[in-house]
Coordinates of N, CA and C in Angstrom, one line a residue:
X1 N 0.9 -1.2 -0.2 CA 0.1 -0.4 0.2 C 0.9 1.3 0.1
X2 N 0.8 2.2 -1.0 CA 1.6 3.2 -1.1 C 0.8 4.6 -0.4
X3 N 1.0 5.5 -0.2 CA 0.8 6.9 0.5 C -0.7 7.0 -0.2
X4 N -0.5 7.3 -1.6 CA -2.0 7.6 -2.3 C -3.1 6.7 -1.6
X5 N -2.8 5.4 -1.9 CA -3.9 4.3 -1.6 C -4.1 4.6 0.2
X6 N -3.3 4.8 0.8 CA -3.7 5.1 2.3 C -4.4 6.0 2.6
X7 N -4.0 7.3 1.9 CA -5.0 8.5 2.2 C -6.0 8.1 1.8
X8 N -6.2 7.7 0.6 CA -7.7 7.6 0.0 C -8.6 6.6 0.8
X9 N -7.9 5.9 1.4 CA -8.9 4.7 2.2 C -8.9 5.3 3.3
X10 N -8.1 6.1 3.9 CA -8.0 6.8 5.4 C -9.3 7.6 5.4
X11 N -9.2 8.4 4.1 CA -10.5 9.5 3.8 C -11.6 8.7 3.9
X12 N -11.8 7.9 3.1 CA -13.3 7.2 3.2 C -13.5 6.4 4.4
X13 N -12.6 5.7 5.3 CA -12.9 5.5 6.7 C -13.4 6.5 7.4
X14 N -12.7 7.6 7.7 CA -13.3 8.9 8.3 C -14.5 9.4 7.8
X15 N -14.5 9.9 6.8 CA -16.2 10.2 6.1 C -17.1 8.9 6.4
X16 N -16.9 7.9 6.2 CA -18.2 7.0 6.1 C -18.4 6.4 7.6
X17 N -17.5 6.4 8.5 CA -17.4 5.5 9.9 C -18.5 5.9 11.0
X18 N -18.7 7.3 10.9 CA -20.2 7.8 11.5 C -21.4 8.2 10.8
X19 N -21.2 7.8 9.3 CA -22.6 8.5 8.4 C -23.1 7.0 8.5
X20 N -24.7 7.0 8.1 CA -25.6 5.4 8.1 C -25.2 5.1 6.7
X21 N -23.8 4.9 6.4 CA -23.6 4.2 4.4 C -22.7 3.5 4.7
X22 N -22.2 2.7 5.8 CA -21.5 1.7 6.0 C -19.8 2.0 5.2
X23 N -18.7 2.1 6.6 CA -17.9 2.3 6.2 C -17.2 1.0 6.0
X24 N -17.5 0.1 6.1 CA -16.8 -1.5 5.6 C -17.3 -1.6 4.1
X25 N -18.3 -1.2 4.0 CA -18.7 -1.5 2.7 C -18.0 -0.7 1.6
X26 N -18.0 0.7 1.9 CA -17.2 1.2 0.7 C -15.5 1.2 1.0
X27 N -15.2 1.0 2.3 CA -14.0 0.3 2.0 C -13.5 -1.0 1.4
X28 N -14.5 -1.9 1.2 CA -14.0 -3.2 0.6 C -14.4 -2.9 -1.1
X29 N -15.1 -1.9 -1.2 CA -15.4 -1.1 -2.7 C -14.0 -0.5 -3.0
X30 N -13.4 0.3 -2.2 CA -12.5 1.3 -2.2 C -11.3 0.1 -2.6
X31 N -11.2 -0.5 -1.7 CA -9.6 -1.1 -2.0 C -9.8 -2.2 -3.4
X32 N -10.7 -2.7 -3.8 CA -11.0 -3.2 -5.0 C -10.9 -2.7 -6.3
X33 N -11.2 -1.2 -6.2 CA -10.7 -0.2 -7.0 C -9.3 0.2 -7.1
X34 N -8.8 0.4 -6.0 CA -7.4 0.7 -6.1 C -6.5 -0.5 -6.0
X35 N -7.2 -1.6 -5.9 CA -6.2 -2.7 -6.2 C -4.9 -3.0 -4.9
X36 N -5.8 -2.9 -3.9 CA -5.3 -3.2 -2.5 C -5.7 -4.2 -2.1
X37 N -4.9 -5.4 -2.0 CA -5.4 -6.9 -1.8 C -5.6 -6.5 -0.2
X38 N -6.7 -7.6 0.4 CA -6.9 -7.9 1.6 C -6.3 -9.0 2.6
X39 N -5.0 -8.4 2.6 CA -4.1 -9.3 3.4 C -3.9 -8.7 4.7
X40 N -3.1 -9.3 5.6 CA -2.8 -9.1 7.0 C -2.3 -7.4 7.0
X41 N -1.4 -7.3 6.3 CA -1.0 -6.0 6.3 C -1.9 -5.0 6.2
X42 N -2.9 -5.0 5.2 CA -4.1 -3.9 4.6 C -4.8 -4.2 6.3
X43 N -5.2 -5.2 6.8 CA -5.9 -5.4 8.3 C -5.1 -4.7 9.1
X44 N -4.2 -4.7 9.1 CA -3.0 -3.6 10.0 C -3.3 -2.3 9.9
X45 N -3.2 -1.9 8.8 CA -3.5 -0.6 8.4 C -5.0 -0.1 8.8
X46 N -5.7 -1.2 8.7 CA -7.4 -0.6 9.0 C -7.5 -0.6 10.6
X47 N -6.5 -1.1 11.4 CA -6.6 -1.1 12.8 C -6.1 0.5 13.2
X48 N -5.1 1.0 12.3 CA -4.5 2.5 12.5 C -5.6 3.5 12.1
X49 N -6.2 3.5 11.4 CA -7.3 4.3 10.8 C -8.6 4.0 11.6
X50 N -8.7 3.1 12.3 CA -10.1 2.9 13.2 C -9.7 3.7 14.3
X51 N -8.6 3.6 14.9 CA -7.9 4.1 15.9 C -7.9 5.7 16.1
X52 N -8.0 6.3 14.6 CA -7.7 7.7 14.2 C -9.4 8.1 14.4
X53 N -10.3 7.3 13.9 CA -11.8 7.6 14.0 C -12.2 7.7 15.4
X54 N -11.6 6.8 16.2 CA -12.0 6.5 17.8 C -11.5 8.0 18.4
X55 N -10.0 8.4 18.2 CA -9.6 9.6 18.9 C -10.6 11.1 18.3
X56 N -11.2 11.0 17.2 CA -11.8 12.2 16.8 C -13.0 12.1 17.6
X57 N -13.9 11.4 17.7 CA -15.1 11.0 18.3 C -14.9 11.4 20.0
X58 N -13.8 10.8 20.3 CA -13.6 11.0 21.8 C -13.0 12.5 21.9
X59 N -12.5 13.3 20.9 CA -12.4 14.5 21.4 C -13.4 15.4 21.4
X60 N -14.3 15.0 20.4 CA -15.3 16.0 20.2 C -16.6 15.9 21.6
X61 N -16.7 14.7 21.8 CA -17.1 14.1 23.0 C -16.5 13.9 24.3
X62 N -15.4 15.0 24.6 CA -14.7 14.6 25.8 C -15.2 15.1 27.1
X63 N -16.3 16.1 27.3 CA -16.9 16.5 28.3 C -17.8 15.3 28.6
X64 N -18.0 14.1 27.7 CA -18.8 13.0 28.1 C -18.3 12.0 28.6
X65 N -16.9 12.0 28.3 CA -15.9 10.7 29.0 C -15.2 10.8 30.2
X66 N -15.9 11.2 31.3 CA -15.8 11.3 32.5 C -16.7 10.5 33.6
X67 N -15.8 10.3 34.8 CA -16.5 9.8 35.9 C -18.0 10.4 36.5
X68 N -18.4 11.5 35.9 CA -19.5 12.4 36.3 C -20.5 11.8 35.2
X69 N -20.1 11.0 34.1 CA -21.1 10.5 33.3 C -21.0 8.8 33.2
X70 N -20.7 8.4 34.2 CA -20.7 6.9 34.6 C -22.1 6.0 34.2
X71 N -23.2 6.8 34.6 CA -24.6 6.2 34.0 C -24.7 6.0 32.9
X72 N -24.4 7.1 31.7 CA -24.5 7.0 30.5 C -23.4 5.9 30.2
X73 N -22.3 5.7 30.7 CA -21.3 4.8 29.7 C -21.8 3.4 30.3
X74 N -22.6 3.3 31.6 CA -23.2 1.8 31.7 C -24.5 1.5 30.8
X75 N -25.0 2.7 30.3 CA -25.9 2.2 29.7 C -25.5 2.1 27.9
X76 N -24.0 2.6 27.7 CA -23.2 2.5 26.3 C -23.0 1.1 26.8
X77 N -22.5 0.5 27.9 CA -22.0 -1.0 27.9 C -23.2 -1.9 27.5
X78 N -24.3 -1.5 28.0 CA -25.7 -2.4 27.8 C -25.7 -2.5 26.4
X79 N -26.0 -1.4 25.6 CA -25.7 -1.4 24.1 C -24.9 -2.1 23.5
X80 N -23.6 -2.0 24.1 CA -22.4 -3.0 23.3 C -22.7 -4.1 23.5
X81 N -23.1 -4.9 24.5 CA -22.7 -6.3 24.6 C -23.4 -7.4 23.7
X82 N -25.3 -6.9 23.1 CA -25.4 -7.9 22.1 C -24.3 -8.0 21.1
X83 N -23.9 -6.8 20.5 CA -23.0 -7.2 19.4 C -21.7 -7.8 19.6
X84 N -21.0 -7.6 20.8 CA -19.9 -8.3 21.2 C -20.3 -9.6 21.7
X85 N -21.5 -10.1 21.9 CA -21.5 -11.7 22.1 C -21.9 -11.9 20.8
X86 N -22.6 -11.6 20.3 CA -23.3 -12.1 18.8 C -21.9 -12.2 18.0
X87 N -21.0 -11.1 18.0 CA -20.0 -11.2 17.0 C -19.1 -12.1 17.4
X88 N -18.8 -12.5 18.8 CA -17.6 -13.5 18.9 C -18.2 -14.9 18.8
X89 N -19.3 -15.0 18.9 CA -19.9 -16.4 18.6 C -20.0 -16.9 17.0
X90 N -20.2 -15.7 16.2 CA -20.4 -15.8 14.9 C -19.2 -15.6 13.9
X91 N -18.5 -15.0 14.7 CA -17.0 -14.1 14.0 C -16.6 -15.0 12.7
X92 N -16.6 -16.6 12.8 CA -16.0 -17.4 11.5 C -17.0 -17.1 10.1
X93 N -18.2 -17.2 10.7 CA -19.6 -17.4 10.0 C -19.5 -15.6 9.0
X94 N -19.4 -14.8 9.8 CA -19.5 -13.4 9.4 C -18.4 -13.2 8.4
X95 N -17.2 -13.4 8.6 CA -16.0 -13.4 7.5 C -16.6 -14.1 6.0
X96 N -17.5 -14.6 6.3 CA -17.6 -15.1 4.5 C -18.8 -14.3 3.9
X97 N -19.1 -13.5 4.6 CA -20.1 -12.6 4.4 C -19.4 -11.1 3.7
X98 N -17.8 -11.0 3.4 CA -17.5 -9.9 3.1 C -17.3 -9.8 1.4
X99 N -18.5 -10.0 0.9 CA -18.6 -10.3 -0.6 C -19.0 -8.6 -1.3
X100 N -18.5 -8.2 -2.3 CA -19.2 -7.1 -2.9 C -21.0 -6.9 -2.8
X101 N -21.4 -8.3 -3.8 CA -22.6 -8.5 -3.7 C -23.7 -8.3 -2.5
X102 N -23.4 -8.8 -1.2 CA -23.6 -8.9 -0.2 C -23.8 -7.3 0.4
X103 N -22.8 -6.8 0.0 CA -22.7 -5.4 0.5 C -23.6 -4.6 -0.3
X104 N -23.6 -4.8 -1.5 CA -24.5 -4.2 -2.6 C -26.2 -4.0 -1.8
X105 N -26.6 -5.5 -1.8 CA -28.0 -5.8 -1.5 C -28.3 -5.0 0.1
X106 N -27.5 -5.2 1.1 CA -27.3 -4.7 2.1 C -27.4 -3.0 2.4
X107 N -27.0 -2.4 1.1 CA -27.1 -1.2 1.1 C -28.6 -0.4 0.6
X108 N -29.2 -1.4 -0.2 CA -30.4 -1.3 -0.8 C -31.1 -1.2 0.5
X109 N -31.1 -2.8 1.1 CA -32.1 -2.6 2.0 C -32.1 -1.9 2.8
X110 N -31.1 -1.7 3.3 CA -31.0 -0.4 4.5 C -31.4 0.9 3.9
X111 N -30.8 1.2 2.6 CA -31.9 2.0 2.0 C -33.5 2.5 2.3
X112 N -33.7 1.6 1.8 CA -35.2 1.1 2.0 C -36.0 1.5 3.5
X113 N -35.3 0.9 4.6 CA -35.5 0.9 5.7 C -35.3 2.4 6.5
X114 N -34.5 3.0 5.8 CA -34.5 4.6 6.3 C -35.6 5.1 5.7
X115 N -36.0 5.1 4.4 CA -37.0 5.7 3.8 C -38.2 5.2 4.2
X116 N -38.4 4.1 4.8 CA -39.8 3.8 5.5 C -39.9 4.3 7.0
X117 N -39.1 4.2 7.6 CA -38.9 4.7 9.2 C -39.2 6.2 9.1
X118 N -38.4 6.6 8.1 CA -38.5 8.4 8.2 C -40.1 8.9 7.6
X119 N -40.6 7.7 6.8 CA -41.8 8.3 6.3 C -43.0 8.1 7.6
X120 N -42.5 7.2 8.5 CA -43.8 7.1 9.9 C -42.9 7.7 11.0
X121 N -41.8 8.7 10.8 CA -41.4 9.1 12.0 C -42.1 10.3 12.1
X122 N -42.0 10.8 13.8 CA -42.5 12.4 14.0 C -41.6 12.6 15.0
X123 N -40.8 13.8 14.6 CA -39.8 14.0 15.4 C -40.7 14.9 16.9
X124 N -41.7 15.5 16.7 CA -42.4 16.0 17.8 C -43.0 15.0 19.0
X125 N -42.7 13.7 18.6 CA -43.1 12.6 19.1 C -42.3 11.9 19.9
X126 N -40.9 12.2 19.8 CA -39.7 11.7 20.3 C -39.4 12.0 21.7
X127 N -39.4 11.5 22.6 CA -39.8 12.1 24.2 C -38.2 12.0 24.8
X128 N -37.3 11.7 23.8 CA -36.0 11.9 24.5 C -34.8 12.6 23.7
X129 N -34.8 13.9 24.0 CA -34.0 14.9 23.5 C -32.5 14.8 24.3
X130 N -32.3 14.4 25.1 CA -30.4 14.2 25.7 C -30.3 12.9 25.7
X131 N -29.1 12.8 25.2 CA -28.2 11.6 25.2 C -28.3 11.0 26.7
X132 N -28.1 11.8 27.8 CA -28.0 11.2 29.0 C -29.2 10.7 29.6
X133 N -30.6 11.1 28.9 CA -31.6 10.6 29.3 C -32.3 9.3 28.6
X134 N -31.5 8.6 27.9 CA -31.6 7.5 27.3 C -31.9 6.3 28.4
X135 N -32.8 5.6 28.3 CA -32.8 4.6 29.7 C -32.0 3.1 29.1
X136 N -32.0 2.7 29.9 CA -31.4 1.1 29.9 C -32.0 0.0 28.9
X137 N -33.3 0.3 28.9 CA -34.3 -0.4 28.2 C -34.0 -0.1 26.5
X138 N -33.8 1.4 26.4 CA -33.8 1.9 25.1 C -32.4 1.5 24.4
X139 N -31.5 1.8 25.6 CA -30.0 1.2 25.4 C -30.1 0.0 24.8
X140 N -30.5 -0.9 25.5 CA -30.6 -2.5 25.1 C -31.1 -2.8 23.7
X141 N -32.5 -2.1 23.5 CA -32.7 -2.2 21.9 C -32.0 -1.9 21.0
X142 N -31.2 -0.5 21.3 CA -30.4 0.0 20.1 C -29.3 -0.9 20.1
X143 N -28.9 -1.9 21.3 CA -28.1 -2.8 21.1 C -27.9 -3.8 20.2
X144 N -29.6 -4.4 20.3 CA -30.0 -5.3 19.5 C -30.1 -4.9 18.0
X145 N -30.4 -3.6 17.8 CA -30.2 -3.1 16.3 C -28.8 -3.3 15.9
X146 N -28.1 -3.1 16.7 CA -26.6 -2.9 16.3 C -26.1 -4.3 15.8
X147 N -26.9 -5.3 16.0 CA -26.5 -6.6 15.6 C -26.3 -6.6 14.4
X148 N -27.4 -6.1 13.7 CA -27.8 -6.0 12.1 C -26.3 -5.6 11.2
X149 N -25.7 -4.7 12.2 CA -24.3 -4.0 11.6 C -23.1 -5.0 11.4
X150 N -23.2 -6.3 11.5 CA -22.3 -7.2 11.4 C -22.5 -8.1 10.0
X151 N -23.4 -7.6 9.2 CA -23.2 -7.9 8.1 C -23.2 -6.9 7.2
X152 N -22.0 -6.8 6.3 CA -21.3 -5.9 5.7 C -22.2 -5.3 4.8
X153 N -22.2 -3.8 4.8 CA -23.0 -3.0 4.1 C -24.1 -2.4 4.8
X154 N -24.1 -3.2 5.6 CA -25.8 -2.4 6.6 C -25.5 -0.9 7.1
X155 N -24.2 -1.1 8.1 CA -23.6 0.4 8.8 C -24.0 0.0 10.1
X156 N -22.9 0.1 10.9 CA -22.7 0.4 12.5 C -23.8 1.5 12.5
X157 N -23.2 2.9 12.3 CA -24.0 3.9 12.9 C -25.8 4.0 12.3
X158 N -25.9 3.6 10.8 CA -27.2 3.7 10.5 C -27.9 2.5 10.9
X159 N -27.4 1.4 11.8 CA -28.2 0.5 12.5 C -28.6 1.0 14.0
X160 N -27.7 1.7 14.3 CA -28.0 2.3 16.0 C -28.5 3.3 15.6
X161 N -28.5 4.0 14.7 CA -29.5 5.6 14.6 C -31.0 4.9 14.5
X162 N -31.2 3.9 13.4 CA -32.5 3.6 13.3 C -33.3 2.9 14.7
X163 N -32.3 2.1 15.2 CA -32.5 1.9 16.7 C -33.2 2.8 17.6
X164 N -32.2 3.8 17.5 CA -32.5 5.2 18.4 C -33.9 5.6 17.9
X165 N -34.2 5.7 16.8 CA -35.5 6.7 16.6 C -36.7 5.3 16.6
X166 N -36.5 4.4 16.4 CA -37.7 3.4 16.8 C -37.7 3.3 18.2
X167 N -36.9 3.9 19.5 CA -37.3 3.5 20.8 C -37.8 5.1 21.1
X168 N -37.9 6.0 20.2 CA -38.2 7.4 20.9 C -37.1 8.2 21.3
X169 N -35.9 8.0 20.6 CA -34.9 9.4 20.3 C -35.3 10.1 19.3
X170 N -34.8 11.4 19.6 CA -35.0 12.2 18.5 C -33.7 12.2 17.6
X171 N -33.9 12.8 16.6 CA -32.7 12.5 15.4 C -31.1 12.9 16.0
X172 N -31.3 14.0 16.6 CA -29.5 14.5 17.3 C -29.3 13.3 18.3
X173 N -30.2 13.3 19.2 CA -29.9 12.1 20.1 C -29.5 10.8 19.8
X174 N -30.1 10.2 18.9 CA -30.2 9.2 18.1 C -28.2 9.1 17.6
X175 N -28.3 10.3 16.9 CA -27.0 10.2 16.5 C -25.7 10.2 17.4
X176 N -26.2 11.1 18.5 CA -24.9 11.0 19.5 C -24.7 10.0 20.3
X177 N -25.9 9.2 20.7 CA -25.8 7.6 21.1 C -24.9 6.8 20.2
X178 N -24.9 7.0 18.9 CA -24.4 6.3 18.1 C -23.2 6.4 17.9
X179 N -22.5 8.1 18.1 CA -21.3 8.2 18.1 C -20.4 7.7 19.4
X180 N -21.1 7.7 20.5 CA -20.7 7.4 21.6 C -20.3 5.9 21.8
X181 N -21.7 5.1 20.9 CA -21.4 3.9 21.2 C -20.6 3.4 20.5
X182 N -19.9 4.2 19.1 CA -18.5 3.6 18.6 C -17.6 3.5 19.3
X183 N -17.2 4.5 20.4 CA -16.2 4.5 21.2 C -15.9 2.9 21.5
X184 N -16.4 2.3 22.5 CA -16.6 1.0 22.9 C -16.5 0.1 22.1
X185 N -17.2 0.0 20.9 CA -17.4 -0.9 20.3 C -15.8 -1.2 18.8
X186 N -15.3 0.4 18.9 CA -14.7 0.3 17.8 C -13.2 0.1 18.8
X187 N -13.2 0.6 19.9 CA -11.9 -0.1 20.8 C -12.0 -1.6 20.6
X188 N -12.9 -2.1 21.2 CA -13.0 -3.6 21.1 C -12.4 -4.4 19.7
X189 N -12.9 -4.0 18.5 CA -12.6 -4.5 17.3 C -11.2 -3.7 16.8
X190 N -10.8 -2.6 17.4 CA -9.5 -2.3 17.1 C -8.4 -3.1 17.7
X191 N -8.9 -3.1 19.3 CA -7.7 -3.9 20.2 C -7.8 -5.1 19.8
X192 N -8.6 -6.0 19.6 CA -8.6 -7.5 18.8 C -7.8 -7.8 17.8
X193 N -8.0 -6.7 16.7 CA -7.3 -6.5 15.5 C -5.9 -6.3 15.6
X194 N -5.5 -5.6 16.6 CA -4.0 -5.2 17.0 C -3.4 -6.3 17.8
X195 N -4.1 -7.4 18.3 CA -3.1 -8.5 19.1 C -3.1 -9.3 17.7
X196 N -4.0 -9.6 16.9 CA -4.0 -10.4 15.8 C -3.3 -9.9 14.7
X197 N -3.0 -8.8 14.6 CA -1.8 -8.7 13.3 C -0.8 -7.4 14.1
X198 N -0.8 -7.6 15.2 CA 0.4 -6.8 15.4 C 1.7 -7.4 14.7
X199 N 2.2 -8.4 14.8 CA 3.6 -8.8 14.0 C 3.7 -8.2 12.5
X200 N 2.4 -7.8 11.7 CA 2.4 -7.1 10.4 C 3.0 -6.0 10.5
X201 N 2.7 -5.3 11.6 CA 3.1 -3.7 11.6 C 5.0 -3.4 11.3
X202 N 5.5 -4.8 11.7 CA 7.0 -4.2 11.3 C 7.5 -4.5 9.8
X203 N 6.4 -4.8 8.8 CA 6.7 -4.6 7.6 C 5.9 -3.5 7.0
X204 N 5.2 -2.8 8.0 CA 4.5 -1.4 7.4 C 5.3 -0.8 6.6
X205 N 4.7 0.2 6.1 CA 5.1 1.5 5.4 C 4.8 2.6 6.1
X206 N 5.3 3.0 7.0 CA 5.0 3.8 8.2 C 4.8 5.2 7.6
X207 N 5.3 5.5 6.4 CA 5.0 6.7 6.3 C 3.5 7.0 5.2
X208 N 3.1 6.0 5.0 CA 1.5 5.5 4.5 C 0.8 5.3 5.6
X209 N 1.2 4.8 6.3 CA 0.4 4.6 7.6 C 0.0 5.9 8.0
X210 N 0.9 6.5 8.7 CA 0.6 7.7 9.4 C 0.1 8.7 8.5
X211 N 0.3 8.6 7.0 CA -0.6 10.0 6.4 C -2.0 9.4 6.4
X212 N -2.4 7.8 6.4 CA -3.8 7.7 6.3 C -4.3 8.0 7.9
X213 N -3.5 7.7 8.9 CA -3.9 8.2 10.3 C -4.6 9.5 10.4
X214 N -3.8 10.5 10.1 CA -4.5 11.7 10.1 C -5.1 12.2 9.1
X215 N -5.0 11.7 7.9 CA -6.3 11.9 6.9 C -7.7 11.3 7.6
X216 N -7.7 10.0 8.0 CA -9.0 9.6 8.8 C -9.2 10.2 10.0
X217 N -8.6 10.7 10.8 CA -8.9 11.4 11.9 C -9.4 12.7 11.7
X218 N -8.5 13.7 10.7 CA -9.5 15.2 10.3 C -10.3 15.0 9.4
X219 N -10.8 14.1 8.8 CA -11.9 13.7 7.9 C -12.8 13.1 9.1
X220 N -12.4 12.4 9.9 CA -13.6 12.3 10.8 C -14.3 13.0 11.4
X221 N -13.4 13.8 12.1 CA -13.7 15.3 12.8 C -14.5 16.0 12.4
X222 N -14.2 16.5 11.1 CA -15.0 17.2 10.6 C -16.4 16.6 10.0
X223 N -16.4 15.4 9.6 CA -17.5 14.6 9.2 C -18.7 14.6 10.5
X224 N -18.4 14.4 11.3 CA -19.0 14.2 13.0 C -19.5 15.9 12.9
X225 N -19.0 16.7 12.8 CA -19.3 18.2 12.8 C -20.5 18.2 12.1
X226 N -20.0 18.4 11.1 CA -21.1 18.6 9.4 C -22.3 17.7 9.6
X227 N -22.3 16.4 10.0 CA -23.5 15.6 10.3 C -24.2 16.0 11.2
X228 N -23.7 16.4 11.8 CA -24.5 17.1 13.4 C -25.4 18.5 13.3
X229 N -24.5 19.2 12.1 CA -25.2 20.2 11.9 C -26.4 20.3 10.6
X230 N -25.9 18.9 9.7 CA -27.0 18.8 8.8 C -28.2 18.2 9.3
X231 N -28.1 17.6 10.3 CA -29.5 17.0 10.9 C -30.1 17.9 11.6
X232 N -29.8 19.1 11.8 CA -30.7 20.0 12.7 C -31.6 20.7 11.7
X233 N -31.2 20.1 10.3 CA -31.9 21.3 9.2 C -32.7 20.1 8.2
X234 N -32.3 19.2 8.2 CA -32.8 17.8 7.6 C -33.2 16.8 8.0
X235 N -33.1 15.3 7.3 CA -33.9 13.8 7.7 C -33.1 13.1 7.3
X236 N -33.1 12.1 7.4 CA -32.1 11.2 6.9 C -32.1 10.6 5.5
X237 N -33.6 11.1 5.3 CA -33.7 10.8 3.6 C -32.8 10.6 2.5
X238 N -32.0 11.4 2.8 CA -30.8 11.5 1.5 C -30.2 10.4 1.6
X239 N -29.8 10.2 3.0 CA -28.8 8.9 3.1 C -29.7 7.5 2.7
X240 N -31.0 7.2 2.8 CA -31.8 6.4 2.3 C -31.5 6.4 0.8
X241 N -31.8 7.2 0.4 CA -31.7 7.4 -1.2 C -30.2 7.4 -1.6
X242 N -29.2 7.7 -1.2 CA -27.9 7.5 -1.3 C -27.8 5.9 -1.5
X243 N -28.1 5.2 -0.3 CA -27.5 4.1 -0.2 C -28.3 3.3 -1.0
X244 N -29.6 3.1 -1.8 CA -30.4 2.8 -2.5 C -29.5 2.8 -4.1
X245 N -29.1 3.9 -4.2 CA -28.2 4.0 -5.7 C -26.9 3.8 -5.5
X246 N -26.3 3.7 -4.8 CA -25.2 3.1 -4.2 C -25.3 1.8 -4.5
X247 N -26.1 0.8 -3.8 CA -26.0 -0.4 -3.8 C -26.6 -0.9 -5.2
X248 N -27.5 -0.4 -6.2 CA -27.8 -0.4 -7.6 C -26.4 -0.3 -8.4
X249 N -25.6 0.3 -8.3 CA -24.4 0.9 -9.1 C -23.9 -0.2 -8.7
X250 N -23.7 -0.6 -7.6 CA -22.5 -2.1 -7.0 C -23.1 -3.0 -7.8
X251 N -24.2 -3.4 -7.9 CA -24.9 -4.6 -8.5 C -24.3 -4.9 -10.0
X252 N -24.7 -3.4 -10.5 CA -24.6 -3.5 -12.0 C -22.9 -3.8 -12.4
X253 N -22.2 -3.7 -11.3 CA -20.7 -3.7 -11.6 C -20.2 -5.2 -11.4
X254 N -21.1 -5.8 -10.7 CA -20.6 -7.4 -10.5 C -20.6 -7.9 -11.7

């Protein structure tokens, strides 16, 4: 992987990780397009840029990463558990799902889910408008929704945001809960991958890795800020339409 490829994939990770459009799906497609093989070294690089994305969200929400917010983090842990348990049990089967065709279909299905949920959703009836007010039951159901993100192309952010909307969170709160939930989820995934691929860092092109890390961090930070501003004025319909169009384009390319 050269510096150009690392930067492009880093930008894609940073831009798509926290949007409901599947970072995994986009990176699979981007790697195919750029001719980057899915070997151990590439997996090691993904650890680096995932860590960059974690740092970006932690910087933005640093005031919530304190002992004063222990109740919120207990709820986030409840939301994290379903994915951790199911992901560990079915980890070998999940690996077989990483194909462009499955990604394409999950983009399309997820797009229609967003359009349907938005059609029936009424913001004024959402009774949770602050992330600290999410209760344990709601956190658990968001965690159940997050399980669907184990299927490539579904989007972790998309699954958790939809889960939040369905249990009574407003759009902004759904997004913020999804952002914060990304911290334990991505930390666990990054930690697991780091233990698995740490030996491959000795063969890494560190110039490319550092460039990709910076790109992923900066783009993730800006994306979160812009996404929060966007949702103050608009709905998630645009993301639903994008997912459908992107999925259809992928199917035509297979």
